[in-house]
Tab-separated table of C-alpha atoms in Angstrom:
chain	number	residue	atom	x	y	z
A	1	MET	CA	8.495	-5.570	46.074
A	2	SER	CA	8.467	-8.871	44.211
A	3	ILE	CA	10.398	-9.356	40.979
A	4	SER	CA	8.313	-10.262	37.934
A	5	GLN	CA	8.985	-13.686	36.448
A	6	THR	CA	8.190	-14.366	32.778
A	7	ILE	CA	6.593	-17.646	31.715
A	8	GLN	CA	6.026	-18.579	28.082
A	9	VAL	CA	2.554	-19.897	27.218
A	10	GLN	CA	0.577	-20.916	24.136
A	11	ARG	CA	-3.087	-20.528	23.373
A	12	ARG	CA	-5.109	-23.734	23.704
A	13	GLU	CA	-7.816	-24.312	21.129
A	14	ASP	CA	-9.133	-27.756	22.125
A	15	GLU	CA	-11.288	-28.101	25.242
A	16	GLY	CA	-12.501	-31.062	27.270
A	17	LYS	CA	-10.989	-33.916	29.285
A	18	GLY	CA	-9.770	-35.784	26.214
A	19	ALA	CA	-7.883	-32.767	24.920
A	20	SER	CA	-6.351	-32.177	28.355
A	21	ARG	CA	-5.154	-35.790	28.546
A	22	ARG	CA	-3.525	-35.494	25.135
A	23	LEU	CA	-1.786	-32.298	26.230
A	24	ARG	CA	-0.387	-33.933	29.332
A	25	ARG	CA	0.896	-36.909	27.347
A	26	SER	CA	2.734	-34.474	25.078
A	27	GLY	CA	4.475	-32.772	28.008
A	28	GLN	CA	2.143	-29.779	28.319
A	29	VAL	CA	-0.028	-28.507	31.183
A	30	PRO	CA	-3.536	-27.146	30.497
A	31	ALA	CA	-4.343	-23.848	32.222
A	32	ILE	CA	-6.766	-20.938	32.201
A	33	VAL	CA	-6.347	-17.178	32.610
A	34	TYR	CA	-9.311	-15.169	33.879
A	35	GLY	CA	-10.234	-11.856	35.503
A	36	GLY	CA	-9.991	-8.202	34.598
A	37	ASP	CA	-11.904	-6.818	31.654
A	38	LEU	CA	-10.991	-9.675	29.315
A	39	ALA	CA	-12.699	-12.993	28.724
A	40	PRO	CA	-11.156	-16.197	30.139
A	41	VAL	CA	-8.519	-17.732	27.866
A	42	SER	CA	-7.418	-21.379	27.779
A	43	ILE	CA	-3.653	-21.783	27.532
A	44	GLN	CA	-0.969	-24.457	27.775
A	45	LEU	CA	2.511	-24.429	29.315
A	46	SER	CA	5.561	-26.656	29.191
A	47	HIS	CA	5.300	-29.161	32.049
A	48	ASN	CA	9.052	-29.118	32.660
A	49	ASP	CA	9.030	-25.304	32.948
A	50	VAL	CA	6.071	-25.357	35.328
A	51	LEU	CA	7.530	-28.137	37.471
A	52	LEU	CA	10.788	-26.216	37.830
A	53	ALA	CA	8.968	-22.966	38.687
A	54	SER	CA	6.787	-24.745	41.262
A	55	GLU	CA	9.882	-25.438	43.372
A	56	HIS	CA	10.260	-21.710	44.115
A	57	GLU	CA	8.240	-19.535	46.495
A	58	TRP	CA	7.896	-16.757	43.918
A	59	PHE	CA	5.704	-18.970	41.744
A	60	TYR	CA	2.976	-18.916	44.404
A	61	SER	CA	3.204	-15.372	45.776
A	62	SER	CA	4.691	-13.132	43.069
A	63	ILE	CA	3.126	-11.448	40.069
A	64	LEU	CA	3.927	-13.499	36.972
A	65	ASP	CA	4.268	-12.261	33.395
A	66	LEU	CA	2.543	-14.698	31.058
A	67	SER	CA	3.922	-14.152	27.574
A	68	LEU	CA	1.787	-15.288	24.633
A	69	ASN	CA	3.771	-14.580	21.468
A	70	GLY	CA	5.032	-11.343	23.001
A	71	ASP	CA	1.667	-10.323	24.470
A	72	VAL	CA	2.360	-10.125	28.224
A	73	GLN	CA	-0.339	-10.294	30.887
A	74	LYS	CA	0.364	-9.901	34.599
A	75	VAL	CA	-1.236	-12.625	36.699
A	76	LEU	CA	-1.236	-14.393	40.061
A	77	LEU	CA	-1.369	-18.150	40.442
A	78	ARG	CA	-4.687	-18.977	42.082
A	79	ASP	CA	-4.833	-22.768	41.870
A	80	LEU	CA	-2.468	-25.628	41.106
A	81	GLN	CA	-3.673	-29.215	40.786
A	82	ARG	CA	-1.173	-32.044	41.244
A	83	HIS	CA	-1.423	-35.747	40.506
A	84	PRO	CA	-2.103	-37.644	43.773
A	85	TYR	CA	1.093	-39.718	43.561
A	86	LYS	CA	2.997	-38.878	40.365
A	87	GLN	CA	5.339	-35.903	40.064
A	88	GLN	CA	2.947	-34.271	37.650
A	89	ILE	CA	1.067	-30.977	37.566
A	90	LEU	CA	-2.396	-31.405	36.068
A	91	HIS	CA	-3.879	-27.909	35.762
A	92	LEU	CA	-3.253	-24.255	36.633
A	93	ASP	CA	-5.507	-21.256	37.216
A	94	PHE	CA	-4.154	-17.723	36.780
A	95	GLN	CA	-5.949	-14.470	37.653
A	96	ARG	CA	-5.150	-11.245	35.832
A	97	VAL	CA	-4.137	-8.239	37.919
A	98	THR	CA	-4.415	-4.557	37.065
A	99	ALA	CA	-2.156	-1.767	38.296
A	100	ASP	CA	-4.902	0.318	39.958
A	101	GLU	CA	-6.842	-2.499	41.627
A	102	LYS	CA	-5.863	-3.899	45.032
A	103	LEU	CA	-5.294	-7.621	45.254
A	104	ARG	CA	-5.394	-10.059	48.159
A	105	THR	CA	-2.965	-12.969	48.304
A	106	SER	CA	-0.748	-14.979	50.636
A	107	VAL	CA	2.896	-13.997	51.137
A	108	PRO	CA	5.526	-16.165	52.898
A	109	LEU	CA	7.052	-14.980	56.172
A	110	ASN	CA	10.857	-14.946	56.330
A	111	PHE	CA	12.121	-15.271	59.916
A	112	ILE	CA	15.538	-13.666	60.365
A	113	ASN	CA	18.084	-13.244	63.214
A	114	GLU	CA	16.598	-16.001	65.357
A	115	GLU	CA	20.052	-17.502	65.985
A	116	ILE	CA	21.393	-14.242	67.498
A	117	SER	CA	18.341	-13.513	69.662
A	118	PRO	CA	18.430	-14.062	73.458
A	119	ALA	CA	15.881	-16.864	73.026
A	120	GLY	CA	17.722	-18.449	70.117
A	121	LYS	CA	20.999	-18.627	72.054
A	122	LEU	CA	19.492	-20.757	74.848
A	123	SER	CA	19.347	-24.514	74.310
A	124	ASP	CA	16.399	-24.955	76.672
A	125	VAL	CA	14.129	-22.500	74.822
A	126	LEU	CA	11.782	-23.673	72.079
A	127	VAL	CA	11.086	-21.054	69.390
A	128	SER	CA	7.961	-22.007	67.425
A	129	HIS	CA	6.907	-20.470	64.113
A	130	GLU	CA	3.127	-20.590	64.370
A	131	LEU	CA	2.512	-19.177	60.865
A	132	ARG	CA	4.539	-19.544	57.684
A	133	GLU	CA	2.589	-17.119	55.508
A	134	VAL	CA	0.165	-14.239	55.849
A	135	THR	CA	-2.644	-12.897	53.670
A	136	VAL	CA	-2.005	-9.302	52.595
A	137	GLU	CA	-3.840	-6.685	50.550
A	138	CYS	CA	-2.095	-4.122	48.343
A	139	LEU	CA	-1.698	-2.760	44.853
A	140	PRO	CA	0.257	-5.046	42.486
A	141	ALA	CA	3.242	-2.664	42.457
A	142	ASN	CA	3.576	-2.986	46.248
A	143	LEU	CA	3.286	-6.777	46.484
A	144	PRO	CA	6.343	-8.168	48.343
A	145	GLY	CA	7.861	-11.521	47.446
A	146	SER	CA	8.120	-12.241	51.190
A	147	ILE	CA	7.949	-10.355	54.492
A	148	ASP	CA	10.849	-10.369	56.959
A	149	VAL	CA	10.092	-10.970	60.635
A	150	ASP	CA	13.085	-9.841	62.702
A	151	LEU	CA	13.565	-12.040	65.781
A	152	ALA	CA	16.777	-10.381	67.016
A	153	ALA	CA	15.105	-9.127	70.219
A	154	LEU	CA	13.110	-12.307	70.951
A	155	THR	CA	13.436	-13.418	74.594
A	156	LEU	CA	12.060	-16.264	76.683
A	157	GLY	CA	8.309	-15.852	77.203
A	158	ASP	CA	7.815	-13.575	74.195
A	159	THR	CA	4.950	-13.969	71.730
A	160	LEU	CA	4.916	-12.049	68.462
A	161	TYR	CA	1.597	-11.345	66.759
A	162	LEU	CA	0.453	-10.332	63.293
A	163	SER	CA	0.274	-6.729	64.505
A	164	ASP	CA	4.015	-6.872	65.318
A	165	ILE	CA	5.006	-7.410	61.681
A	166	GLN	CA	6.738	-4.451	60.062
A	167	LEU	CA	4.857	-4.253	56.770
A	168	PRO	CA	6.244	-2.683	53.584
A	169	GLU	CA	4.683	0.592	52.497
A	170	GLY	CA	1.248	0.188	50.974
A	171	VAL	CA	0.744	-3.340	52.345
A	172	GLU	CA	-1.999	-4.243	54.841
A	173	ILE	CA	-3.107	-7.383	56.676
A	174	PRO	CA	-6.914	-7.343	56.255
A	175	GLN	CA	-7.368	-9.862	59.062
A	176	LEU	CA	-6.311	-7.251	61.634
A	177	ALA	CA	-9.291	-5.066	60.722
A	178	LEU	CA	-11.565	-7.759	62.206
A	179	GLY	CA	-10.433	-7.038	65.783
A	180	LYS	CA	-7.989	-8.216	68.454
A	181	ASP	CA	-9.370	-11.746	68.414
A	182	HIS	CA	-7.923	-12.114	64.906
A	183	ASP	CA	-4.424	-10.906	65.836
A	184	ASP	CA	-2.901	-14.393	65.614
A	185	ALA	CA	0.420	-15.368	67.153
A	186	ILE	CA	3.221	-15.889	64.628
A	187	VAL	CA	6.151	-16.749	66.944
A	188	THR	CA	6.398	-18.016	70.533
A	189	ALA	CA	9.441	-18.603	72.771
A	190	ARG	CA	8.850	-20.938	75.695
A	191	PRO	CA	10.907	-23.281	77.906
A	192	ALA	CA	11.567	-26.559	76.109
A	193	ARG	CA	11.595	-28.478	79.406
A	194	VAL	CA	7.889	-27.761	79.959
A	195	GLU	CA	7.013	-30.346	77.327
A	196	VAL	CA	9.142	-32.983	79.067
A	197	GLU	CA	7.542	-32.213	82.428
A	198	GLU	CA	4.052	-32.393	80.898
A	199	GLU	CA	4.774	-35.771	79.328
A	200	SER	CA	6.104	-37.047	82.664
A	201	ALA	CA	2.992	-35.788	84.459
A	202	GLU	CA	0.759	-37.533	81.933
A	203	GLY	CA	2.646	-40.778	82.531
A	204	ASP	CA	2.140	-40.458	86.304
A	205	GLU	CA	-1.589	-39.852	85.780
A	206	GLN	CA	-1.902	-42.966	83.648
A	207	SER	CA	-0.140	-45.030	86.315
A	208	ALA	CA	-2.481	-43.624	88.958
A	209	ASP	CA	-5.491	-44.713	86.876
A	210	VAL	CA	-4.477	-48.398	87.112
A	211	PRO	CA	-6.496	-50.099	89.891
A	212	ALA	CA	-4.535	-51.305	92.894
A	213	ALA	CA	-5.894	-54.803	92.392
A	214	LYS	CA	-4.498	-54.849	88.850
A	215	VAL	CA	-1.073	-53.770	90.105
A	216	SER	CA	-1.200	-56.497	92.760
A	217	ASP	CA	-2.193	-59.141	90.192
A	218	ASP	CA	0.668	-58.125	87.925
A	219	ALA	CA	3.104	-58.331	90.798
A	220	ASP	CA	1.848	-61.808	91.740
A	221	LYS	CA	2.285	-63.012	88.177
A	222	LYS	CA	5.884	-61.799	88.169
A	223	ASP	CA	6.527	-63.671	91.437
A	224	ASP	CA	5.122	-66.869	89.884
């Protein structure tokens, strides 16, 4: 289960692009809270606080407590807009969550014990993490901050799929309900030398594509 993080916010009275620009110049970030039985509310947050929070995984996947003068609302971050080249956050969207209503969100995968696995101990085996996060569905109280994927038994030739993940109680992967074709691979262990051999084979094919006359001409030029 994820740990709630509290973020202080203030109500925003002014609307429009001009008001948002003034907020940003004053070190604030415009945002909106929507969802549930309440009307959308425009808010503002300290840019420094948001920038610091954005460096942590929990900001994107955990339930957040937005505190407005002591009035706390539980939300999920649904959108974050960044400046194209400045280290600046431009706008945030938060969605309210309720205790008895299931939510759907992405949760990071945490790969553990790879270094002690049979595959991880071999230098000529390439272990690839095909997915870094997974979309889950659950009640807010059951939302995990991350999901561990234990690779201790991973061996050469193994492929782990979404269906192999040991999910916390009350958590589901809705994608799996769509059928086997949607059971995506999350980890593969294959020989690293295969890539070298494939690159070498491609080089041989390219050499074979060069006409014999061209090779002869090149050789004659070198002799000259």
